[in-house]
Coordinates of C-alpha atoms in Angstrom, one line a residue:
X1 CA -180.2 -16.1 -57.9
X2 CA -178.9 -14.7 -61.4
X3 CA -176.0 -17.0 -62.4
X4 CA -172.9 -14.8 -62.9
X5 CA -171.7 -14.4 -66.2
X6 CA -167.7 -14.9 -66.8
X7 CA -166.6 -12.5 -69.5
X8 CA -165.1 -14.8 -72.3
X9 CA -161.0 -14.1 -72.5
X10 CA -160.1 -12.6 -76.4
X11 CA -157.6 -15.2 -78.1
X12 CA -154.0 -13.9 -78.1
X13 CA -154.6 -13.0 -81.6
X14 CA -157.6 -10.9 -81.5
X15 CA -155.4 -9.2 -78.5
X16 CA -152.6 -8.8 -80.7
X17 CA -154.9 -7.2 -83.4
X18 CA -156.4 -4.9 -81.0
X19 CA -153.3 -3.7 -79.4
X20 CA -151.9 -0.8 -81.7
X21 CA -148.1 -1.4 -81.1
X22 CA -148.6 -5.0 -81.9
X23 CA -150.4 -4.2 -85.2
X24 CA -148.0 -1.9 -86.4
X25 CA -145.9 -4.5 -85.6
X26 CA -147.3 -7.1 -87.5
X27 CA -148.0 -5.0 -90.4
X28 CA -143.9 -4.1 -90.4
X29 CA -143.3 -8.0 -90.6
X30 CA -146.1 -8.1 -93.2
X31 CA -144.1 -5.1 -95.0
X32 CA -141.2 -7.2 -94.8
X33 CA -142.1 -10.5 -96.2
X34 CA -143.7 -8.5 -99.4
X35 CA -139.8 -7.8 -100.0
X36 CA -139.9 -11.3 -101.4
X37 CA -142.4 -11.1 -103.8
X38 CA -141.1 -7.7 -105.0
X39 CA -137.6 -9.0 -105.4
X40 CA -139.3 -11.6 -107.7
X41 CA -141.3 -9.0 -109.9
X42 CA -138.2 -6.7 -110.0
X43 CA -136.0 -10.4 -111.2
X44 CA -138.8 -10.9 -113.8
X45 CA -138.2 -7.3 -115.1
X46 CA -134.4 -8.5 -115.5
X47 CA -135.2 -11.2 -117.3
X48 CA -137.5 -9.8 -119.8
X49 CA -134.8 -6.9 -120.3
X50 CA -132.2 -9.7 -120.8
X51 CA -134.9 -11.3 -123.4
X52 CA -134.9 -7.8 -125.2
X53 CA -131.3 -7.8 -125.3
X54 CA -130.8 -11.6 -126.8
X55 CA -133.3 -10.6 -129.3
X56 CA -132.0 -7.4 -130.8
X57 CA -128.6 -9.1 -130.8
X58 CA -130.3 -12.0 -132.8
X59 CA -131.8 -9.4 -134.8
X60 CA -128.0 -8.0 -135.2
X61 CA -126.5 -10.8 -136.2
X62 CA -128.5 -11.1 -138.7
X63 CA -128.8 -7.4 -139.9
X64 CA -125.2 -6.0 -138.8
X65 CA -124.0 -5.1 -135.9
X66 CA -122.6 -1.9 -134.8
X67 CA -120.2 -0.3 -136.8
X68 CA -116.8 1.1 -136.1
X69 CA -115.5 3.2 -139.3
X70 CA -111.5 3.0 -139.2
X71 CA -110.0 5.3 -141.9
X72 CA -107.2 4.3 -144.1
X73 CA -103.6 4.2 -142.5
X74 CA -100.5 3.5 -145.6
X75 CA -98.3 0.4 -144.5
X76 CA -94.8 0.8 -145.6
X77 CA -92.8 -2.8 -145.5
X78 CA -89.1 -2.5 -144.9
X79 CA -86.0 -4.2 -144.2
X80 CA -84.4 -4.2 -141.2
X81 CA -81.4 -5.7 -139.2
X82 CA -82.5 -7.7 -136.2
X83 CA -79.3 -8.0 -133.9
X84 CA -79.3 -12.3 -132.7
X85 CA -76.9 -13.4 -129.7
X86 CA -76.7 -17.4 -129.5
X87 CA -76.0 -19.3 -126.5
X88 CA -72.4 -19.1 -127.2
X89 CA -72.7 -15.6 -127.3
X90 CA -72.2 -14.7 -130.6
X91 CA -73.8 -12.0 -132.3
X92 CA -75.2 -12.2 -135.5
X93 CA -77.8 -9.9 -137.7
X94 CA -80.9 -11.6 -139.4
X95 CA -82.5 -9.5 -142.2
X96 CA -86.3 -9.0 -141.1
X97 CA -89.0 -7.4 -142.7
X98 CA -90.8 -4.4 -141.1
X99 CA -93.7 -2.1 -141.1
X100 CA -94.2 1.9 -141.2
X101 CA -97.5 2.9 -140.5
X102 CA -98.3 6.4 -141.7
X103 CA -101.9 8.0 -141.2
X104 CA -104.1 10.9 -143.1
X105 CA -102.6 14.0 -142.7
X106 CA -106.4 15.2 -143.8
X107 CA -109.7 13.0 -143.0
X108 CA -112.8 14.2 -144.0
X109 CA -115.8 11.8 -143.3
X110 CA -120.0 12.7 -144.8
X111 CA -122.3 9.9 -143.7
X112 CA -125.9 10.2 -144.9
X113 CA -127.9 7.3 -142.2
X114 CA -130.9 5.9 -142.8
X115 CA -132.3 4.3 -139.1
X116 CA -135.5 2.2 -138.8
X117 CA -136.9 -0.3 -136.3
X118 CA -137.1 -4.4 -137.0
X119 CA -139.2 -6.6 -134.4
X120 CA -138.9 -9.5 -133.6
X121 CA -141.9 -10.5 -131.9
X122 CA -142.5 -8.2 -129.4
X123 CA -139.3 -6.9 -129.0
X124 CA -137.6 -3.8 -131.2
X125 CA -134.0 -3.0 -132.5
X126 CA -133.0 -0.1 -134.8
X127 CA -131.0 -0.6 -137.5
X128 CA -130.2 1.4 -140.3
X129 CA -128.1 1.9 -144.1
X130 CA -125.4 4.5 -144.3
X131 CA -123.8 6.1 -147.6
X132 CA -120.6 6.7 -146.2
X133 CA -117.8 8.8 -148.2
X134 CA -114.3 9.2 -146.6
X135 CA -112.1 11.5 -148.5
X136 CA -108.1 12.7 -147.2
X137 CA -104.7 12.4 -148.1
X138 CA -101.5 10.9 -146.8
X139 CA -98.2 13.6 -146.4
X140 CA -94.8 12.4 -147.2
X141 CA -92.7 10.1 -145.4
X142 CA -91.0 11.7 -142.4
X143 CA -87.3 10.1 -142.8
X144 CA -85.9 12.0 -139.9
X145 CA -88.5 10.9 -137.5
X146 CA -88.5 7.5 -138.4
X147 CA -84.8 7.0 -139.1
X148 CA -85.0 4.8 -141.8
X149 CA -83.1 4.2 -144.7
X150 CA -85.4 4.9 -147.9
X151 CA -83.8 2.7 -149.9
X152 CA -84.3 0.0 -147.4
X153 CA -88.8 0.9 -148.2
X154 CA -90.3 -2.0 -150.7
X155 CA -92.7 0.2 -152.5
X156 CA -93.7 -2.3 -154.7
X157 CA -95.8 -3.9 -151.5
X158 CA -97.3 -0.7 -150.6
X159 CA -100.6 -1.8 -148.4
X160 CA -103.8 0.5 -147.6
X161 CA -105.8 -0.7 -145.2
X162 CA -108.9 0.4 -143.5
X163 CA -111.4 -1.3 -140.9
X164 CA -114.8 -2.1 -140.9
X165 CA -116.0 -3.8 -137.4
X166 CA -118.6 -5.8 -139.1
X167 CA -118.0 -6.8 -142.9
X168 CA -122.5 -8.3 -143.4
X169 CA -123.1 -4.6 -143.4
X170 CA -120.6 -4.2 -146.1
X171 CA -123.3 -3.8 -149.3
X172 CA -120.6 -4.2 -152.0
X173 CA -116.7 -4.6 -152.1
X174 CA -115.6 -0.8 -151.3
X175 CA -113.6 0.8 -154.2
X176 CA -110.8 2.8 -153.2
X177 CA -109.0 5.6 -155.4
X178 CA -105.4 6.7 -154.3
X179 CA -104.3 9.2 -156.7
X180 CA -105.3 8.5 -159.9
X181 CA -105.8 5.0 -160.2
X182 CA -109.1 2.8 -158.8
X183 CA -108.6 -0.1 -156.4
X184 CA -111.0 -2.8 -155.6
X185 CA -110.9 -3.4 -151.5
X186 CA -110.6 -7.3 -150.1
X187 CA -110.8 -8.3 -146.7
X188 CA -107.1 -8.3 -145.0
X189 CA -106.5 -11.7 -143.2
X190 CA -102.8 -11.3 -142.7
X191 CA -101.1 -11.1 -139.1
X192 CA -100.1 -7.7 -139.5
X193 CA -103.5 -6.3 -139.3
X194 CA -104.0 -2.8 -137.2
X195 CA -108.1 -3.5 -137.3
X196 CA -110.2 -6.4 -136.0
X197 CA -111.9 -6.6 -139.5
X198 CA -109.6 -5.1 -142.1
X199 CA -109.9 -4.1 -146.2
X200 CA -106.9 -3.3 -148.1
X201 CA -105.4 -2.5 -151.4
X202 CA -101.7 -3.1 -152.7
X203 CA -100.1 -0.9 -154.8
X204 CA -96.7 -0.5 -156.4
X205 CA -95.3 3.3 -155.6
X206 CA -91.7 2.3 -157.4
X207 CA -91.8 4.8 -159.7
X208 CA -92.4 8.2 -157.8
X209 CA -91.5 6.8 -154.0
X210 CA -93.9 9.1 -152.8
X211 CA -96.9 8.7 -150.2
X212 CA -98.1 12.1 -150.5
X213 CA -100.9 10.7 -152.2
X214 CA -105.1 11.4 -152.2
X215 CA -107.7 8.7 -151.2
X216 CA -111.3 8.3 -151.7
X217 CA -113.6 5.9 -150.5
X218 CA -117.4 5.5 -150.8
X219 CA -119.4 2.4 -149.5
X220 CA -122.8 1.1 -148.6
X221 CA -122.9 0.2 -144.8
X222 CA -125.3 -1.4 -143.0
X223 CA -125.6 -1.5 -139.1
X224 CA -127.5 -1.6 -136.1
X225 CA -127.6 0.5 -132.6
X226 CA -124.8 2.7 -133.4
X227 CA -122.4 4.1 -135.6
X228 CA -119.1 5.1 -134.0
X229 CA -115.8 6.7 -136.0
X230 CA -112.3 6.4 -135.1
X231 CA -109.8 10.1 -135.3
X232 CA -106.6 9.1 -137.1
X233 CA -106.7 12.0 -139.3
X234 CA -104.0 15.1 -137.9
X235 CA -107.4 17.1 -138.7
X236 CA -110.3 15.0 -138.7
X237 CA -113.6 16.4 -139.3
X238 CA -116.6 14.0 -139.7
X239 CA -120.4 15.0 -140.6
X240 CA -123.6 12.9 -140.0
X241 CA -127.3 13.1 -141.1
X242 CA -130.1 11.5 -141.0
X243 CA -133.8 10.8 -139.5
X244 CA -134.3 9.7 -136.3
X245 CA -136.6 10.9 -132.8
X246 CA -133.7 10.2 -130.5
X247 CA -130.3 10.3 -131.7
X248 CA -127.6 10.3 -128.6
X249 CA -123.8 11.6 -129.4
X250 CA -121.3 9.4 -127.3
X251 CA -117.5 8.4 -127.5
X252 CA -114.4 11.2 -126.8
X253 CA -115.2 13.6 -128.9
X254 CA -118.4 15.7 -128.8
X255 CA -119.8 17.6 -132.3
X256 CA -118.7 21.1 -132.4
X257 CA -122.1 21.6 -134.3
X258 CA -125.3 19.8 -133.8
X259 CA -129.5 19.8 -134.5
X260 CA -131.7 17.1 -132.6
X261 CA -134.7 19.3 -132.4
X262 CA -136.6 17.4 -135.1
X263 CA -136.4 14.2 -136.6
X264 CA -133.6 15.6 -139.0
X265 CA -130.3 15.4 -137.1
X266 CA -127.0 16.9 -137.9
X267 CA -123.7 16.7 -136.1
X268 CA -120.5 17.6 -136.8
X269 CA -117.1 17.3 -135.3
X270 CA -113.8 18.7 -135.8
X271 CA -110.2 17.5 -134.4
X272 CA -106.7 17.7 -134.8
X273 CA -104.2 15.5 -133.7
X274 CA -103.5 17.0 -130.0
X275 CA -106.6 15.1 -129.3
X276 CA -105.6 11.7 -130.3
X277 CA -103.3 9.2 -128.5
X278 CA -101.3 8.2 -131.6
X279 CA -98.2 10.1 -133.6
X280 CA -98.3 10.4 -137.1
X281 CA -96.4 7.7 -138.0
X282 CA -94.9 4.9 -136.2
X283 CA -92.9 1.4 -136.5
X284 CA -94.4 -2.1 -136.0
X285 CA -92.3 -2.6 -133.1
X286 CA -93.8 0.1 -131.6
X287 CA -97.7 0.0 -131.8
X288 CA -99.5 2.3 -131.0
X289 CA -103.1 1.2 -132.4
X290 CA -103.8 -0.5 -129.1
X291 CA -107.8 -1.1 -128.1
X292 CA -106.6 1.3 -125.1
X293 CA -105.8 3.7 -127.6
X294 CA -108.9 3.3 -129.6
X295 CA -111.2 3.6 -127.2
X296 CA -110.0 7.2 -126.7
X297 CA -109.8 8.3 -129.9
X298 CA -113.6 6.6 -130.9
X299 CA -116.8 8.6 -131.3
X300 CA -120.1 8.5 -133.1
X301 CA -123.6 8.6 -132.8
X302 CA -126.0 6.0 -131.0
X303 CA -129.5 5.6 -132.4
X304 CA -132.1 5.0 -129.0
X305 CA -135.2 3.8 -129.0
X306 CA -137.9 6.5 -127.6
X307 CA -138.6 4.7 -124.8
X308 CA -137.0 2.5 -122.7
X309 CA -139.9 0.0 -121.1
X310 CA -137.7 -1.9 -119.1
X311 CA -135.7 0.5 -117.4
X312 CA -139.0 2.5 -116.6
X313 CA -140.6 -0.5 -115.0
X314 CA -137.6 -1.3 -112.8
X315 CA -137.5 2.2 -111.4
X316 CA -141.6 1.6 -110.3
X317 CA -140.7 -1.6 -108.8
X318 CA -138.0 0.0 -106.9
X319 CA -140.9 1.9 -105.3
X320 CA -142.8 -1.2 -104.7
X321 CA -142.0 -1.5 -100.9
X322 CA -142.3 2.6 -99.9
X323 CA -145.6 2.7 -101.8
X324 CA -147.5 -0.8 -99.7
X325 CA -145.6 0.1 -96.3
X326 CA -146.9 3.8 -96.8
X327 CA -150.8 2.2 -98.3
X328 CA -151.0 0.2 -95.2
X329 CA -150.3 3.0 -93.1
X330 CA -152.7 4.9 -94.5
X331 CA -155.5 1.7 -94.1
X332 CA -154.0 1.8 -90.3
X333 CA -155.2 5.4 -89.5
X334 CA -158.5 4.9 -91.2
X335 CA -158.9 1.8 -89.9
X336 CA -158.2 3.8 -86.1
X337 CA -160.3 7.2 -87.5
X338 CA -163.5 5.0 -88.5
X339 CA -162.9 2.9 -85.2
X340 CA -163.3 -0.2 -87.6
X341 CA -161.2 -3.1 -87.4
X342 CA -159.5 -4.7 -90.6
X343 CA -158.0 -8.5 -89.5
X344 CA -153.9 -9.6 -90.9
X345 CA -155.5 -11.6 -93.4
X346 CA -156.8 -8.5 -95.5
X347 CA -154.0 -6.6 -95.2
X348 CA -151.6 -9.9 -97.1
X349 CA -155.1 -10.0 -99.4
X350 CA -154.0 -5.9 -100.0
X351 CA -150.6 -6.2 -100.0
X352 CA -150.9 -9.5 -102.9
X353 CA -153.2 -7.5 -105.0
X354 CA -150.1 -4.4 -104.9
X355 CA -147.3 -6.7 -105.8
X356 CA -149.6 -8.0 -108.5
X357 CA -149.9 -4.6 -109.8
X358 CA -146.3 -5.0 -111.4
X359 CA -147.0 -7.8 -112.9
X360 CA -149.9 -6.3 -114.4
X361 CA -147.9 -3.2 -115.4
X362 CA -144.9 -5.8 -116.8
X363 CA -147.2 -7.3 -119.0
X364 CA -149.2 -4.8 -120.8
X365 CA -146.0 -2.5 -120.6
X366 CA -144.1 -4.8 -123.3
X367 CA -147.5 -4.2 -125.3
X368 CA -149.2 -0.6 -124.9
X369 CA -146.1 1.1 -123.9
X370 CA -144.8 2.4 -120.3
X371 CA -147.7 5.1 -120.1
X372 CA -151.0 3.3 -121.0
X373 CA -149.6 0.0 -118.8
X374 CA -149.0 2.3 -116.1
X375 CA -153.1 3.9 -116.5
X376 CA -154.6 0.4 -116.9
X377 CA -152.7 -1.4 -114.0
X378 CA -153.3 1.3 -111.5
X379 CA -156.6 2.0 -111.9
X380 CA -157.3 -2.1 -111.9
X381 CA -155.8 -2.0 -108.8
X382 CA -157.1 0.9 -107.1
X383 CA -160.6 -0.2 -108.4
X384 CA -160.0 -3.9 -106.6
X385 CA -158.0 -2.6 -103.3
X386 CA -161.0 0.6 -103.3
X387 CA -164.3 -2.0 -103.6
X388 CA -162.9 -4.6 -101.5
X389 CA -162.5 -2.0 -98.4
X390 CA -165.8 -0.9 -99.0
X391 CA -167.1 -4.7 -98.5
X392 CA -165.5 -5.6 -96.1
X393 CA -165.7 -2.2 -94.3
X394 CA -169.1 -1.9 -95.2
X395 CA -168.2 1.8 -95.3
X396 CA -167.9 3.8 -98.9
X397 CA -166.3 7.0 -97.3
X398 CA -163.3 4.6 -96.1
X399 CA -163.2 2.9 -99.4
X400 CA -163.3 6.2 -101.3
X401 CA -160.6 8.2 -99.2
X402 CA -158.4 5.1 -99.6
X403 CA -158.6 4.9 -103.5
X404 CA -157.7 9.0 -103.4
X405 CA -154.5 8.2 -100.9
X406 CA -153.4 5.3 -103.5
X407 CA -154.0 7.0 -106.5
X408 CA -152.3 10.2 -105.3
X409 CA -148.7 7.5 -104.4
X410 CA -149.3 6.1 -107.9
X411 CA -149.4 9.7 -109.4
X412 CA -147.1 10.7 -107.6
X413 CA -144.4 7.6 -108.7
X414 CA -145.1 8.3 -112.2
X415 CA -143.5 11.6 -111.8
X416 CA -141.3 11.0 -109.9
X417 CA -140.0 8.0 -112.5
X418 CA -140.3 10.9 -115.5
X419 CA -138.4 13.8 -114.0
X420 CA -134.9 11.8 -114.1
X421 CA -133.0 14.2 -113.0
X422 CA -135.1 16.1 -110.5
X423 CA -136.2 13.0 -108.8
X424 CA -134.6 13.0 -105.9
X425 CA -136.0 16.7 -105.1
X426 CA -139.2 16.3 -105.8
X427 CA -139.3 12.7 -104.1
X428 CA -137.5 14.0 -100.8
X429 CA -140.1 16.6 -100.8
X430 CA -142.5 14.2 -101.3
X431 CA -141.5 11.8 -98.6
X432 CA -141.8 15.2 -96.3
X433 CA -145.0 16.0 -96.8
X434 CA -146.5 12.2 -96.5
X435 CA -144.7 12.2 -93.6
X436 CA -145.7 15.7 -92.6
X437 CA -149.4 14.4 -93.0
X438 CA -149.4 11.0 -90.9
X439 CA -148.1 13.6 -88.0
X440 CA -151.2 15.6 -88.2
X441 CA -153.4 12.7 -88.4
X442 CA -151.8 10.7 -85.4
X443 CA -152.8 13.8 -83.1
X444 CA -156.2 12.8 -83.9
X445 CA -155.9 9.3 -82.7
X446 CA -156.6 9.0 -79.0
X447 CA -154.6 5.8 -78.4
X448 CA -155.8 5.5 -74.7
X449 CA -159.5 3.6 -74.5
X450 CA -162.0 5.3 -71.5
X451 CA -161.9 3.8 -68.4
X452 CA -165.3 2.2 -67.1
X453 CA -167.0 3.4 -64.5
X454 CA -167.4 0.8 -61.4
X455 CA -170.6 0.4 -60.4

């Protein structure tokens, strides 16, 4: 008598594995713990940007940092009553001195730039040298407006003042002509400054009590990352030049005239004083120089570096999660097609080698460049994800038809990170048509096994 056989029972995980609910399943809470890991590549990103950013600012420091160009506004001092009421209540007038700030009636700026690119290790900052001449003129003293008694105006202790945001850049003391004579600039430490780094000139206008007076200025500047302008001029028209691949006009003000076509740029603005949140002239007690103020009135040109690695590399990380959900999908109908089985432990095995991909792509993007980083770590990949398949698979077709799915999503990322603008379209699309495809395939998958026949 033939001894019956008892069919051995499958452990709950090989029934878990066969079941296809319970591998999708498991492959969404696989899909979901790889969030970690990507969080961790996309926080390393972060941190190497931040590195960037603490070594151009080192590289600043040392160099000059961005530079602010504040014209020259004329500082009248004057006496003036200041009405006092004690505790008592007695009323009493202290003599106080005063300031009337008056700015160019005409402003007419012609900077000649020089960028270039310093490393410091790996990392790059642009810097660059200016020649900088400001020429304009100051108009007479509006009495009425201010309400001031002239005779009340020390023009002995006449003060021009102009403002430089960082003084290292400064090559050489400025000299400053007003009128006929030549002045020697010198930094401005006094309390009454209008600018965060100020240079000024004194000068006696006893004898003609007149402000209407030309001003010239040309200087040496040295700076880094940008170089911005401030509009105090009633008609302010400023003019850059210079080489550089990727010049980027910013601030309030756009140029009425521009060329960024080659590596010789021009721009040029020009502005009266409806566009500016300052009058003419104004009082001490009334300032109207505020940072708020500035801020609108600022403009200039900001020298970018032709790439931007970092940012690049976040926006493919971002992607890190669609690209191995929709890769393991893809593995899941082929494994289902091909009526192969591939166990949990080589889709983590797949999934580690993906999230290593951006570290691969981190790494050699900081010293080939975004493109070549992106070629070299996903061919790696596809070559390691592709042959491991095909071993374990022991099937070249599966292998091969995966390494065309992942290349086409890799392909397909790099576009979508270069577009900008047109991302969204083309990766909605995209999206559609992956998904479009996994419908046609499912239809193929006969999820219900044949029945046995009893005997």
């Amino acid at each position: 008598m033939d001894s019956l056989q008892i069919p051995q029972q499958k452990s709950f995980l090989s029934q878990l594995q066969d079941s296809v609910a319970a591998k999708l399943f498991l492959i969404g809470v696989l899909t979901l713990l790889l969030l970690i890991p990507s969080s961790w590549i996309q926080s390393l990103i972060s941190e190497r940007e931040q590195r960037q950013e603490e070594a151009i600012n080192e590289i600043s420091e040392k160099w000059a940092g961005s530079q602010l160009i504040e014209s020259p506004v004329m500082q009248l001092p004057y006496k003036t009553s200041l009405k006092v009421t004690d505790a008592a209540g007695k009323v009493t007038f202290k003599e106080v001195i005063s300031t009337i700030y008056i700015l160019p009636e005409n402003l007419n700026i012609q900077s000649q730039i020089n960028p270039q690119e310093l490393k410091r290790g790996i990392f790059t900052a642009v810097v660059y040298n200016a020649r900088i001449k400001i020429k304009g003129g100051f108009s007479q003293l509006e009495l009425k407006k201010s309400g001031i008694n002239p005779d009340m105006i020390d023009w002995s202790k006449v003060k021009i003042t102009a403002g430089i945001s960082d003084f290292k850049g400064l090559k050489s003391n400025p000299v400053i002509r007003l009128g006929d004579s030549l002045y020697t600039a010198e930094p401005d430490f006094s309390k009454e400054n209008l600018f965060s780094n100020s240079l000024a000139i004194q000068t006696n206008l006893t004898s003609t009590k007149n402000t209407s007076l030309d001003f010239n200025i040309d200087m040496e500047l040295a700076g880094s990352g940008e170089l911005n302008f401030l509009h105090l001029g009633k008609n302010t028209t400023v003019n850059v030049a210079g080489k550089w691949d990727n010049p980027s006009f910013t601030g309030s003000y756009l140029p009425e005239k521009r060329n960024t076509e080659s590596k010789d740029f021009t721009g040029a603005w020009k502005m009266s004083n409806f566009s500016r949140p300052f009058p003419q002239q104004w009082e001490a007690s009334n300032n109207a120089l505020t940072n708020q103020n500035k801020e609108k009135a600022t403009f200039g040109i900001k020298f970018l570096l032709p790439v931007d690695h970092y940012q690049k590399a976040t926006r493919s990380a971002k992607y890190a999660i669609l690209i191995i959900l929709l890769s393991f999908i893809s593995l899941f109908f082929i494994e289902l097609l091909n009526k192969v089985r591939v166990n949990l432990l080589q889709y983590v095995l797949i999934g580690a080698a993906m999230i290593i991909y951006y570290s691969l792509l981190l790494s050699f993007t900081e010293r080939v460049g975004f493109a070549v980083a992106y070629l070299v770590a996903s061919v790696s990949t596809i070559v390691l994800i592709s042959t491991f398949i095909g071993a374990f698979l022991s099937n070249r077709k599966a292998a091969a038809v995966f390494a065309v799915i992942l290349s086409i999503f890799y392909i397909f990322i790099y576009v979508i990170i270069q577009l900008q603008d047109l991302a969204l379209l083309f990766g909605s699309i995209g999206l559609f048509i992956t998904v479009a495809c996994l419908m046609y395939f499912s239809v193929k998958i006969n999820h219900n096994k044949p029945q046995s026949a009893n005997a």
